[in-house]
PDB file of C-alpha atoms and ligand atoms in Angstrom:
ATOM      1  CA  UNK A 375      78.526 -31.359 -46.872  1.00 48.00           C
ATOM      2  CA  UNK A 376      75.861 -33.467 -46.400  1.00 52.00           C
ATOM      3  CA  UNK A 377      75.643 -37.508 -48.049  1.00 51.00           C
ATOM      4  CA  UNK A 378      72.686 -36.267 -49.808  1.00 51.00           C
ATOM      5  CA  UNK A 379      74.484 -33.561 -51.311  1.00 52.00           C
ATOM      6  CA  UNK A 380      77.833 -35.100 -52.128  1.00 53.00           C
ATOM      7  CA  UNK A 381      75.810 -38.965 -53.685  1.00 77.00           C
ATOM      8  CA  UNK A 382      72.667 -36.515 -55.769  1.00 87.00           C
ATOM      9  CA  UNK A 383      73.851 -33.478 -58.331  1.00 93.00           C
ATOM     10  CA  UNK A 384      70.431 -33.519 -58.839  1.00 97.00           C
ATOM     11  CA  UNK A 385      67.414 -34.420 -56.928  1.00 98.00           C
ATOM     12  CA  UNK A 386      64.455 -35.942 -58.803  1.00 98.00           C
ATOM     13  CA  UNK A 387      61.421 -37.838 -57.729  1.00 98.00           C
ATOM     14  CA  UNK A 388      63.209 -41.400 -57.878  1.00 97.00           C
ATOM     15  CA  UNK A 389      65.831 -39.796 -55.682  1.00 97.00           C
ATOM     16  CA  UNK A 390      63.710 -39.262 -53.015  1.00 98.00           C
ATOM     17  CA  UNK A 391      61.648 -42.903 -53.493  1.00 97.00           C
ATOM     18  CA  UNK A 392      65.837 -44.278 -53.348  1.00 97.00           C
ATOM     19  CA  UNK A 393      66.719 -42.182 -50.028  1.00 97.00           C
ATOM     20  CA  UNK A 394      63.638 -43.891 -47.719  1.00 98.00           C
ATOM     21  CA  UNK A 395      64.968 -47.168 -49.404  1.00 97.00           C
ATOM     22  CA  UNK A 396      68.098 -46.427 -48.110  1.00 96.00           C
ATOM     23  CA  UNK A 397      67.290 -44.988 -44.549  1.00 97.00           C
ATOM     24  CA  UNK A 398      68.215 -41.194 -45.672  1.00 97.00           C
ATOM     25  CA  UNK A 399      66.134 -38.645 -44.117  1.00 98.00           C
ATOM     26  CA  UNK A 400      64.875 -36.010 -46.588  1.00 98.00           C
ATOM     27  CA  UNK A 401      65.334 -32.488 -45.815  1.00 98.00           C
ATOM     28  CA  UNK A 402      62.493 -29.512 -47.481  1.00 98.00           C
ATOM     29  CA  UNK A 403      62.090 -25.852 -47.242  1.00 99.00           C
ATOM     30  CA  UNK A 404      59.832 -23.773 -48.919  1.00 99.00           C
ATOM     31  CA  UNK A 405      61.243 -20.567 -50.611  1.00 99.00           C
ATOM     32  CA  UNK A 406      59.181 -18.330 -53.165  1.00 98.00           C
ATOM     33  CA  UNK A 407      61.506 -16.077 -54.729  1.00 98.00           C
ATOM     34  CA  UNK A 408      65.003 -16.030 -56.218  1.00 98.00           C
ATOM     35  CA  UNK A 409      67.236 -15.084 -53.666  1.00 98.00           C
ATOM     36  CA  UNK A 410      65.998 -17.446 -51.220  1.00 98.00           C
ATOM     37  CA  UNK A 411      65.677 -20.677 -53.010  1.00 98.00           C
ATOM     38  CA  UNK A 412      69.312 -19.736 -54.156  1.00 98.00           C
ATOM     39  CA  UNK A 413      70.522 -19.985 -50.596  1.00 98.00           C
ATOM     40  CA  UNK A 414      68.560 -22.798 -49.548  1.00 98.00           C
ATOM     41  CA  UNK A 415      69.362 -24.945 -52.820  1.00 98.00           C
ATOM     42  CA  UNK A 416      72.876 -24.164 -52.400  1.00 98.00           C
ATOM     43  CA  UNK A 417      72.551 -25.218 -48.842  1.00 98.00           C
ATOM     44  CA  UNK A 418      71.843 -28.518 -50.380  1.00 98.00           C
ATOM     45  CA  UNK A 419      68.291 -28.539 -49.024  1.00 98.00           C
ATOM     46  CA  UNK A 420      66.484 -31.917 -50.939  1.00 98.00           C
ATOM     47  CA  UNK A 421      63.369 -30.552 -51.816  1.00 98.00           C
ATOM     48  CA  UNK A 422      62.140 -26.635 -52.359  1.00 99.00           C
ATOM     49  CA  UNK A 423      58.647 -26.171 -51.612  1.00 99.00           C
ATOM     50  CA  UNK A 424      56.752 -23.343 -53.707  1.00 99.00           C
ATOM     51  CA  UNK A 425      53.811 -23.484 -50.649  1.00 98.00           C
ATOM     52  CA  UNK A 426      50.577 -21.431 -50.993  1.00 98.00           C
ATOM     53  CA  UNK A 427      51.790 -20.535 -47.349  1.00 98.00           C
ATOM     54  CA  UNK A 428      53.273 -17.870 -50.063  1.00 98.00           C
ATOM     55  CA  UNK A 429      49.953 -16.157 -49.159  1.00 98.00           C
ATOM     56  CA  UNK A 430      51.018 -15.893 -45.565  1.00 97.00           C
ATOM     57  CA  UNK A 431      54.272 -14.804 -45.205  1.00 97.00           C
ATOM     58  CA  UNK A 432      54.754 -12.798 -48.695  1.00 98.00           C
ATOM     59  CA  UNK A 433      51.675 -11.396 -49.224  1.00 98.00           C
ATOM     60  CA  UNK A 434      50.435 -11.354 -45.447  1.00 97.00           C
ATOM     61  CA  UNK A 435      47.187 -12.267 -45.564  1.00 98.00           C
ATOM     62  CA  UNK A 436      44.780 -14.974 -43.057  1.00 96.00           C
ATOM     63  CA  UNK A 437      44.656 -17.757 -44.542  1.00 97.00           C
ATOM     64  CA  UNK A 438      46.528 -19.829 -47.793  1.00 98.00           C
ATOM     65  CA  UNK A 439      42.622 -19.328 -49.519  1.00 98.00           C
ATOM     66  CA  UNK A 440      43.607 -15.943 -51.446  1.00 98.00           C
ATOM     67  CA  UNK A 441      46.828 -17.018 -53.129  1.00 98.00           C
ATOM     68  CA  UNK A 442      45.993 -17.176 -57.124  1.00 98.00           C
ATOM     69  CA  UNK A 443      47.529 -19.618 -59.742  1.00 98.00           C
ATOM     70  CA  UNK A 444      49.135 -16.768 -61.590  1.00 98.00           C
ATOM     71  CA  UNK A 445      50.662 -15.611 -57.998  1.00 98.00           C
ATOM     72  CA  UNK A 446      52.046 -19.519 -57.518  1.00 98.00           C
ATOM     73  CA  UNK A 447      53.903 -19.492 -60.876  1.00 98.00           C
ATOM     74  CA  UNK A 448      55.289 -15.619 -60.312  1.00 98.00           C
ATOM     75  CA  UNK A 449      57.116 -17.317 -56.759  1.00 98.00           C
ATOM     76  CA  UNK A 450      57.690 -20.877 -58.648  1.00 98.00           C
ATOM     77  CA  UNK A 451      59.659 -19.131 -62.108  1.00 98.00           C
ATOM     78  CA  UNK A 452      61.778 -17.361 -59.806  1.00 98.00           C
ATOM     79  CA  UNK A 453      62.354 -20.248 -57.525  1.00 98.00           C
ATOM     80  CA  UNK A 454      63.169 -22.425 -60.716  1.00 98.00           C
ATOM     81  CA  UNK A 455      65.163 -19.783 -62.147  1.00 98.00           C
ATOM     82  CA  UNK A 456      67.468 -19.871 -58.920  1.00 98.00           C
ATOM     83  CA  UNK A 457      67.893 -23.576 -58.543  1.00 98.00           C
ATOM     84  CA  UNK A 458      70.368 -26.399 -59.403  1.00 98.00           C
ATOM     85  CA  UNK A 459      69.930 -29.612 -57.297  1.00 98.00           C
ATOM     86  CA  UNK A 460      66.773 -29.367 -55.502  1.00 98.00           C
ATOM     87  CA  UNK A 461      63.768 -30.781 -56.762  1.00 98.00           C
ATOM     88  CA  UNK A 462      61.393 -27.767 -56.801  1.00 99.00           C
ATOM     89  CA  UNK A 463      57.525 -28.899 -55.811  1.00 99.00           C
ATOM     90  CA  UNK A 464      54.609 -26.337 -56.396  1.00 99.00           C
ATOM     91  CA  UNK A 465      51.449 -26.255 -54.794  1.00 98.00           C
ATOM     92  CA  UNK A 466      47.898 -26.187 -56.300  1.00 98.00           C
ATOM     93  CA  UNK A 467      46.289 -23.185 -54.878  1.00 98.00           C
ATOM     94  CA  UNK A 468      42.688 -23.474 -53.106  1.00 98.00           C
ATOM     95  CA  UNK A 469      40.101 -23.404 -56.083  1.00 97.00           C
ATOM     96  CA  UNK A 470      42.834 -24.198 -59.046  1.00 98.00           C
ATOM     97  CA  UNK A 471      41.821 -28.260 -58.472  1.00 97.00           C
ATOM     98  CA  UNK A 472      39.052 -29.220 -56.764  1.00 94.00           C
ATOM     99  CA  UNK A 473      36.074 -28.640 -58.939  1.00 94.00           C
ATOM    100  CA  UNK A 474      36.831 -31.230 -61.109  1.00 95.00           C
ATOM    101  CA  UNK A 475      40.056 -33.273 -62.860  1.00 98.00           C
ATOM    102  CA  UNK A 476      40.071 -31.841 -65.938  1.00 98.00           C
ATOM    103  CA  UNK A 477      40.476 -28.136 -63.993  1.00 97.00           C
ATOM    104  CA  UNK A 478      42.820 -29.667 -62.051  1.00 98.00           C
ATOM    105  CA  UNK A 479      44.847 -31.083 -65.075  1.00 98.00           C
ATOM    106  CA  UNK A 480      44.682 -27.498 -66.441  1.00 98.00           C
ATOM    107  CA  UNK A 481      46.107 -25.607 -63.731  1.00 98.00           C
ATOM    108  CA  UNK A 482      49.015 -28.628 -63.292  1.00 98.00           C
ATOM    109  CA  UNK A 483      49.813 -28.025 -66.663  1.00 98.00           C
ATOM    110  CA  UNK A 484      50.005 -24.514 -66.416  1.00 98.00           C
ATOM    111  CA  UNK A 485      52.806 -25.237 -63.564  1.00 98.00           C
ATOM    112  CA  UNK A 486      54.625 -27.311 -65.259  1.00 98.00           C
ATOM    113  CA  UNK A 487      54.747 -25.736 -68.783  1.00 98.00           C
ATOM    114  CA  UNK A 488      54.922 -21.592 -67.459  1.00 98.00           C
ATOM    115  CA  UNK A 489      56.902 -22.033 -63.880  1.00 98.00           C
ATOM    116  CA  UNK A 490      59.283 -25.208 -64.991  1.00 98.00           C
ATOM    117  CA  UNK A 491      58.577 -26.984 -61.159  1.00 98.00           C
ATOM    118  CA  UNK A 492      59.201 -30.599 -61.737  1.00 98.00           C
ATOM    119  CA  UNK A 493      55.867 -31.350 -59.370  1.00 98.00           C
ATOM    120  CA  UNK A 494      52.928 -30.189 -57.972  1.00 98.00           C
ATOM    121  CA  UNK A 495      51.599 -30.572 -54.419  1.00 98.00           C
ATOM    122  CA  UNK A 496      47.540 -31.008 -53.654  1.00 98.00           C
ATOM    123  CA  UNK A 497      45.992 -31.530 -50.390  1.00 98.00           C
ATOM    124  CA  UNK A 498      43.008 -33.936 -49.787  1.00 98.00           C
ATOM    125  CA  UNK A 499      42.371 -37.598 -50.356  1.00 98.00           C
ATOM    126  CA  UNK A 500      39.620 -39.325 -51.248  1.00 97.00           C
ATOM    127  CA  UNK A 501      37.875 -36.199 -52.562  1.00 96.00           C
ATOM    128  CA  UNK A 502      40.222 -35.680 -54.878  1.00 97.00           C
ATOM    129  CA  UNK A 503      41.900 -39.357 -55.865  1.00 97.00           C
ATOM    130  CA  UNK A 504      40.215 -38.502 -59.748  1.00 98.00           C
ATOM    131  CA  UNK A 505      41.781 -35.197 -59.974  1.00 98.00           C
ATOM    132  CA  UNK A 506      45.472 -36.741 -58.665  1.00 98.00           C
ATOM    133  CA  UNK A 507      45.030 -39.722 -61.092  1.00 98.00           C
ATOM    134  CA  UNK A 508      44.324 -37.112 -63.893  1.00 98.00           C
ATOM    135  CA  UNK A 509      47.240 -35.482 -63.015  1.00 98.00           C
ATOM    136  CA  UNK A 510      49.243 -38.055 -63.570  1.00 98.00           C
ATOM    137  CA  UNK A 511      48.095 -39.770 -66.475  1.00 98.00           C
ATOM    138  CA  UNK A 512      49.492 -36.424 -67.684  1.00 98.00           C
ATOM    139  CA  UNK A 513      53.063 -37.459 -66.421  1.00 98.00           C
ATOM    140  CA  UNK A 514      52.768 -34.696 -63.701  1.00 98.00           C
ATOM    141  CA  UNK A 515      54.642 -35.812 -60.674  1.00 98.00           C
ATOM    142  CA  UNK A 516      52.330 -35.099 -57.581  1.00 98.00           C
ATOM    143  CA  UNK A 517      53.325 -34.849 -53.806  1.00 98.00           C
ATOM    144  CA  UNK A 518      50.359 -35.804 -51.773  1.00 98.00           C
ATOM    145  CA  UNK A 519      49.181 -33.687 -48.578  1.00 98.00           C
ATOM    146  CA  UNK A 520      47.209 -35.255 -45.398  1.00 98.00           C
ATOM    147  CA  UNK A 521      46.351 -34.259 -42.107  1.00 98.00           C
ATOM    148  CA  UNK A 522      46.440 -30.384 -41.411  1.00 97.00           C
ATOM    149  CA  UNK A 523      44.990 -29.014 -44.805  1.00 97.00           C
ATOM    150  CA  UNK A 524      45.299 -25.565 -44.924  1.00 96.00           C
ATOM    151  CA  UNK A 525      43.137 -25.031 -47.873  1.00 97.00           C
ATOM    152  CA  UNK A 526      39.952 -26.509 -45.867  1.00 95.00           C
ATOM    153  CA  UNK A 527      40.847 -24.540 -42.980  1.00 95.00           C
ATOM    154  CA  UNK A 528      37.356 -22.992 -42.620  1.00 95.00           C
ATOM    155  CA  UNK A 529      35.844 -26.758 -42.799  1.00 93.00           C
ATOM    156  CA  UNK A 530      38.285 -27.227 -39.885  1.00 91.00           C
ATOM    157  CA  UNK A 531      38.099 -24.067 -37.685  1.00 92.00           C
ATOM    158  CA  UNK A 532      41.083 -24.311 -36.116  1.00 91.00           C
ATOM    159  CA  UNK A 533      44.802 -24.912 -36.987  1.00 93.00           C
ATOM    160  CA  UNK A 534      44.859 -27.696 -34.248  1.00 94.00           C
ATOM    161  CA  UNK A 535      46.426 -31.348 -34.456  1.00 97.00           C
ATOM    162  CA  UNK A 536      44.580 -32.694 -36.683  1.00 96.00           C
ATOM    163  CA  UNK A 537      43.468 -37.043 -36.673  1.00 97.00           C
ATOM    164  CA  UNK A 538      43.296 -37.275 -32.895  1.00 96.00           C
ATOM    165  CA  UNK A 539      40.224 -39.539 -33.211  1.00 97.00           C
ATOM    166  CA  UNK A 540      40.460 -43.207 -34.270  1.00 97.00           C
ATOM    167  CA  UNK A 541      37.836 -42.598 -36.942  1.00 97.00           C
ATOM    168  CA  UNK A 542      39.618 -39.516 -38.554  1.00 97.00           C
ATOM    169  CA  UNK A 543      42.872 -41.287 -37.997  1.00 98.00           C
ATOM    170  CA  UNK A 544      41.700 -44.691 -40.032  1.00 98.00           C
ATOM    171  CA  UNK A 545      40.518 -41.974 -43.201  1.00 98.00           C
ATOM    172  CA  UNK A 546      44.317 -40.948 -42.925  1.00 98.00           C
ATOM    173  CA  UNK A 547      45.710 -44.476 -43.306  1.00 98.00           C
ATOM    174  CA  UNK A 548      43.327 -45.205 -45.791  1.00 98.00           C
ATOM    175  CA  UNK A 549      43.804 -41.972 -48.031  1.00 98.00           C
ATOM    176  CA  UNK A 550      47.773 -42.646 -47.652  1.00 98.00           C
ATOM    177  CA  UNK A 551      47.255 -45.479 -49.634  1.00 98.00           C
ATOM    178  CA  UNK A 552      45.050 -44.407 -51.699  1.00 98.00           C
ATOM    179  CA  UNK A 553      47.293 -41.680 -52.836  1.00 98.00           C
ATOM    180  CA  UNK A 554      50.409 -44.183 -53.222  1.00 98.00           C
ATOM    181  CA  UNK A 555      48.459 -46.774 -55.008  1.00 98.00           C
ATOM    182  CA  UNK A 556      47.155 -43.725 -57.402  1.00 98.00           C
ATOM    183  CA  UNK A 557      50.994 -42.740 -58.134  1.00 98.00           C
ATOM    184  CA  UNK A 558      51.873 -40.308 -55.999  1.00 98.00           C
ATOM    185  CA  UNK A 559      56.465 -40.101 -55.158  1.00 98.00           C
ATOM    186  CA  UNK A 560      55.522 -38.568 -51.352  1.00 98.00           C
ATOM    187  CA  UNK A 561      52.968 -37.381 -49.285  1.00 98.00           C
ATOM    188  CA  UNK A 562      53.212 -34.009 -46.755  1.00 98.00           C
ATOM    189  CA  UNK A 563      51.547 -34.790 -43.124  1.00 98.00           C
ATOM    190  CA  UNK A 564      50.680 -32.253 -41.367  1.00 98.00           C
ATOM    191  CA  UNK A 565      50.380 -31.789 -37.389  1.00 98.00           C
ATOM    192  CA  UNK A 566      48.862 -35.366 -36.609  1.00 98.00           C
ATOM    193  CA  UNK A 567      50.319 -37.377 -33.448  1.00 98.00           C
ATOM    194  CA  UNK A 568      53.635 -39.179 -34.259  1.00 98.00           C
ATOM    195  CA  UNK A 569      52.679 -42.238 -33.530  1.00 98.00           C
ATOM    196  CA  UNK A 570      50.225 -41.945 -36.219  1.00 98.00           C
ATOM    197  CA  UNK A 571      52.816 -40.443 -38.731  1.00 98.00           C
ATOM    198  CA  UNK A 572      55.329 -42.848 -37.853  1.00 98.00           C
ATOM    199  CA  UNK A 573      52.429 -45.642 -38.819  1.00 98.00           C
ATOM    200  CA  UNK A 574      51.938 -44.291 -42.300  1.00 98.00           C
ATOM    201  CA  UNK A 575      55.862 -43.767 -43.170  1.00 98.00           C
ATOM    202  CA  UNK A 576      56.507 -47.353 -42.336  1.00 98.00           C
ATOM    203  CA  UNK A 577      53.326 -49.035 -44.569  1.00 98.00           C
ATOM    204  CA  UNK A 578      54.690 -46.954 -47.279  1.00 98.00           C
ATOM    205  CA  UNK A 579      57.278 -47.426 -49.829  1.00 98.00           C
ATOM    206  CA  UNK A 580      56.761 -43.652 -50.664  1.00 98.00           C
ATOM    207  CA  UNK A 581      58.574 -40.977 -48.427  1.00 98.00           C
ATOM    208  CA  UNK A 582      56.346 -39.407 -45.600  1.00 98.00           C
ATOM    209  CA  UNK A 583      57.523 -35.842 -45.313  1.00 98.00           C
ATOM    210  CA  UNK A 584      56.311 -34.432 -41.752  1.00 98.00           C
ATOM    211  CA  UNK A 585      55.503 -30.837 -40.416  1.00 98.00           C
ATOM    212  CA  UNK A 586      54.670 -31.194 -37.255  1.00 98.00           C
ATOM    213  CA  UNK A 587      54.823 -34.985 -37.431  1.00 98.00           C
ATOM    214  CA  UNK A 588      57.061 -36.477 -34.968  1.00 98.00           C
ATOM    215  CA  UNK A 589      60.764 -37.752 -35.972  1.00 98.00           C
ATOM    216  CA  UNK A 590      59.690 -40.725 -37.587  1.00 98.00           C
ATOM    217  CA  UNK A 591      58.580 -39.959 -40.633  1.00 98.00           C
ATOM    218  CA  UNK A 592      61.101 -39.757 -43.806  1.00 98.00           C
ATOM    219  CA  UNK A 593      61.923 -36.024 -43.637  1.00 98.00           C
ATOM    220  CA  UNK A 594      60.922 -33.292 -42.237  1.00 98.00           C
ATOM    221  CA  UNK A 595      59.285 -29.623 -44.024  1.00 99.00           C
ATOM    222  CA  UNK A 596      59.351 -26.617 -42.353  1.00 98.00           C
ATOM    223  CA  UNK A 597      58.523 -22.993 -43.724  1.00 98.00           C
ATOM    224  CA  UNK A 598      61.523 -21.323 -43.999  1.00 98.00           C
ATOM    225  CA  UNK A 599      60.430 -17.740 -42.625  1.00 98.00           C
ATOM    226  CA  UNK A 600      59.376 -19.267 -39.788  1.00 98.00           C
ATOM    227  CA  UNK A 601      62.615 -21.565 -39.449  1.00 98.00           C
ATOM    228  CA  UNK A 602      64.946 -18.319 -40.092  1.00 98.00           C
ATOM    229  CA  UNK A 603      63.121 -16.673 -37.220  1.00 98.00           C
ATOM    230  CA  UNK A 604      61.776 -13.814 -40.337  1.00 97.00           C
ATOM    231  CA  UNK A 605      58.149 -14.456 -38.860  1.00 95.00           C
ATOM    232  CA  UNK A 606      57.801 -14.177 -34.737  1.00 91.00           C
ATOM    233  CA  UNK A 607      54.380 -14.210 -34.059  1.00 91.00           C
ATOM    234  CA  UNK A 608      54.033 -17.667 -35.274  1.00 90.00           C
ATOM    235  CA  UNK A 609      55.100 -20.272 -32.091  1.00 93.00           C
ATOM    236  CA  UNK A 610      53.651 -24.036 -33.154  1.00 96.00           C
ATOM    237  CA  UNK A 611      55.595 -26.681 -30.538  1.00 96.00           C
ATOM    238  CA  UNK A 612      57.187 -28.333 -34.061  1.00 97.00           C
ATOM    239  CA  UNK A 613      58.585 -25.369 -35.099  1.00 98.00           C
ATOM    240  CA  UNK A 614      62.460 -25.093 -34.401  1.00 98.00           C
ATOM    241  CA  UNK A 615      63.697 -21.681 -34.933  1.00 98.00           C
ATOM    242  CA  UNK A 616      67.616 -22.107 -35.861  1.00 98.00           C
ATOM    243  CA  UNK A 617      67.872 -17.827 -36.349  1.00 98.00           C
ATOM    244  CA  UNK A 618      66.359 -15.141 -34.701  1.00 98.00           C
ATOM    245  CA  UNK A 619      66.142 -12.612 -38.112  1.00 98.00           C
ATOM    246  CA  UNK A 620      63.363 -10.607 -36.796  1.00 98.00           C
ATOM    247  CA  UNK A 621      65.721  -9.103 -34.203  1.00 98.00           C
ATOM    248  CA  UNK A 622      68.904  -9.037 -36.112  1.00 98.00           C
ATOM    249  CA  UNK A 623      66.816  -7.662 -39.096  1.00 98.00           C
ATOM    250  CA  UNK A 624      65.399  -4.600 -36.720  1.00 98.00           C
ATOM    251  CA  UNK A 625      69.058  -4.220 -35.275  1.00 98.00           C
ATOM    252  CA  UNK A 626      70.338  -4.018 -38.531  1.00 98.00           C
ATOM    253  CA  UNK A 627      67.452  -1.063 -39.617  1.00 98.00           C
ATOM    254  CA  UNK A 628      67.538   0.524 -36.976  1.00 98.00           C
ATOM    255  CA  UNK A 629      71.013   0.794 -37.140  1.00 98.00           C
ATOM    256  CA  UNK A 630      70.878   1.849 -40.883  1.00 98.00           C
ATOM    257  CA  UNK A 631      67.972   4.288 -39.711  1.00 98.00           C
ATOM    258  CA  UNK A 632      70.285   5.811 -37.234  1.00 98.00           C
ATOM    259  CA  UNK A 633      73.752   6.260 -39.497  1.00 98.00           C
ATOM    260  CA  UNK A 634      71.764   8.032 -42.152  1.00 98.00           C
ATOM    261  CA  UNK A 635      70.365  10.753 -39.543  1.00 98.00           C
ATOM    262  CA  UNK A 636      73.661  11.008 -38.159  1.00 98.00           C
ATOM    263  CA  UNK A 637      75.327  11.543 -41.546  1.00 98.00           C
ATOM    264  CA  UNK A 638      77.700   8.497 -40.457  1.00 98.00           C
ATOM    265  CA  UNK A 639      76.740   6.659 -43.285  1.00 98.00           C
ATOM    266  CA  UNK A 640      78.180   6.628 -46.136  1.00 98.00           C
ATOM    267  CA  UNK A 641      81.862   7.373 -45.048  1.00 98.00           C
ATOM    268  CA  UNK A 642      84.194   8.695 -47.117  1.00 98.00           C
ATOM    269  CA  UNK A 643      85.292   5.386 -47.977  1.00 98.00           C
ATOM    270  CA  UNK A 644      81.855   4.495 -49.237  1.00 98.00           C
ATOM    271  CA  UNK A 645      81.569   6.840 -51.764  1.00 97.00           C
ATOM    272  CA  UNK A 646      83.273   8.108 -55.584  1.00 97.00           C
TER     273      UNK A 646
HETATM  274  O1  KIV B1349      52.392 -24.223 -48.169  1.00 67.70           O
HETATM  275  C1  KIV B1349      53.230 -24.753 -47.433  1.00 67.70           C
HETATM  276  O2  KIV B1349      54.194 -24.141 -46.970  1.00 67.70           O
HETATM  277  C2  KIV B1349      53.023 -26.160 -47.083  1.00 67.70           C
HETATM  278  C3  KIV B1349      53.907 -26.734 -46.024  1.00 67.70           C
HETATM  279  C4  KIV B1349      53.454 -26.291 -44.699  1.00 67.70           C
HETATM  280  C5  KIV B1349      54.010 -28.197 -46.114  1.00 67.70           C
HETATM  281  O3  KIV B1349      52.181 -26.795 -47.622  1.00 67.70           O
END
């Protein structure tokens, strides 16, 4: 059993703020249904991530752009419904935030009051330092989320590492802040050099949670269909894959497949 697990029953926003303090590294998955987030809670995984990656590996399509609010609270009430120690985090869908605060207040509040999540994730900075402050005037936690934004992937055009340059790298640093100053418990970066992550985690007293970030950052997010080996296509350097379920899952259906055409399953024992 981990420290984390044994010193936290439960994990709340001050927990997390306490564990950088204390040199602990964080640990976060995402999960979007029941059954997983039961697993990875009772793993004693720190933080649960309702992503809009959702969009991708549930629902299969592009891009994290299609993913609705009602679709993010369906995943987050059956996330929350599974979980007893983690601190469950839901993310603001592309177009439930960025037109203006008091939108963005709405749809936070609609997280909070219909899922039960005990935060809500947005990506940007500057853009959207009105719409975070809004937020949490309300008393809305908010995780931060820098660096590879998903939701402005078109802007982008490419999933690549993302603040390379010194200019786009100072707008980093300078959002960070921002986003700590405005209130913010943590902040997600996202595929930026490590040197550069590592930079930002140590001129903040909030945790810096990395995806494909570099080990010195103060925890570490990964998607959990990818991590689980459930997704195969998908190869980023970061990603370490600690199963291979795509196989086993085929072997196992295959399997399955064959018994029933064989008539070897069910046995005698597996029936009344
Ligand atoms: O949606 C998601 O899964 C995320 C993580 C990649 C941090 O935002």
């Amino acid at each position: 059993m981990s420290v984390a697990k044994k010193q936290y029953k439960r994990i709340t926003t001050k927990s997390l703020v306490e564990m950088k303090a204390q040199g602990e590294k964080i640990s976060m998955l995402t999960s979007y249904d029941f059954s997983m987030a039961k697993i990875v809670d009772g793993a004693g995984i720190d933080v649960i991530l309702v992503g809009d990656s959702a969009s991708n590996v549930m629902a299969g399509h592009e891009t994290t752009l299609p993913i609705t609010l009602d679709q993010m609270i369906y995943h987050a009430v059956s996330v929350v419904r599974a979980v007893e120690r983690a601190l469950v985090v839901v993310d603001l869908p592309f177009g439930s935030y960025q037109s203006d605060p008091k939108e963005a207040l709405r749809s936070a509040i609609r997280i909070m009051k219909e899922s039960g999540g005990h935060a809500v994730k947005l990506e940007g900075g500057k853009e959207i330092k009105d719409s975070v402050k809004r937020i949490l005037n309300a008393g809305i936690p908010v995780m931060g989320h820098l660096g590879l934004t998903p939701q402005s992937i078109y802007k982008f055009g490419t999933y690549t590492v993302r603040a390379k340059e010194e200019a786009e790298a100072e707008k980093l640093k300078t959002d960070a802040l921002m986003l700590e100053k405005a209130g913010c418990f943590a902040l997600v970066l996202e595929k930026v050099p490590a040197k550069l992550a590592k930079e930002v985690a140590e001129s903040l007293t909030i945790p810096v949670i990395g995806i494909g970030a570099g080990n010195g950052v103060d925890g570490q997010v990964l998607v959990v269909h990818d991590m689980i080996g459930m997704t195969h296509e998908f190869n980023p350097r970061f990603l370490r894959r600690y199963l291979d379920l795509y196989s086993e899952m085929t072997k196992a259906f295959e399997q399955y497949r064959d018994d029933v055409k064989s008539r070897n399953f069910p046995s005698d024992d597996e029936q009344y």
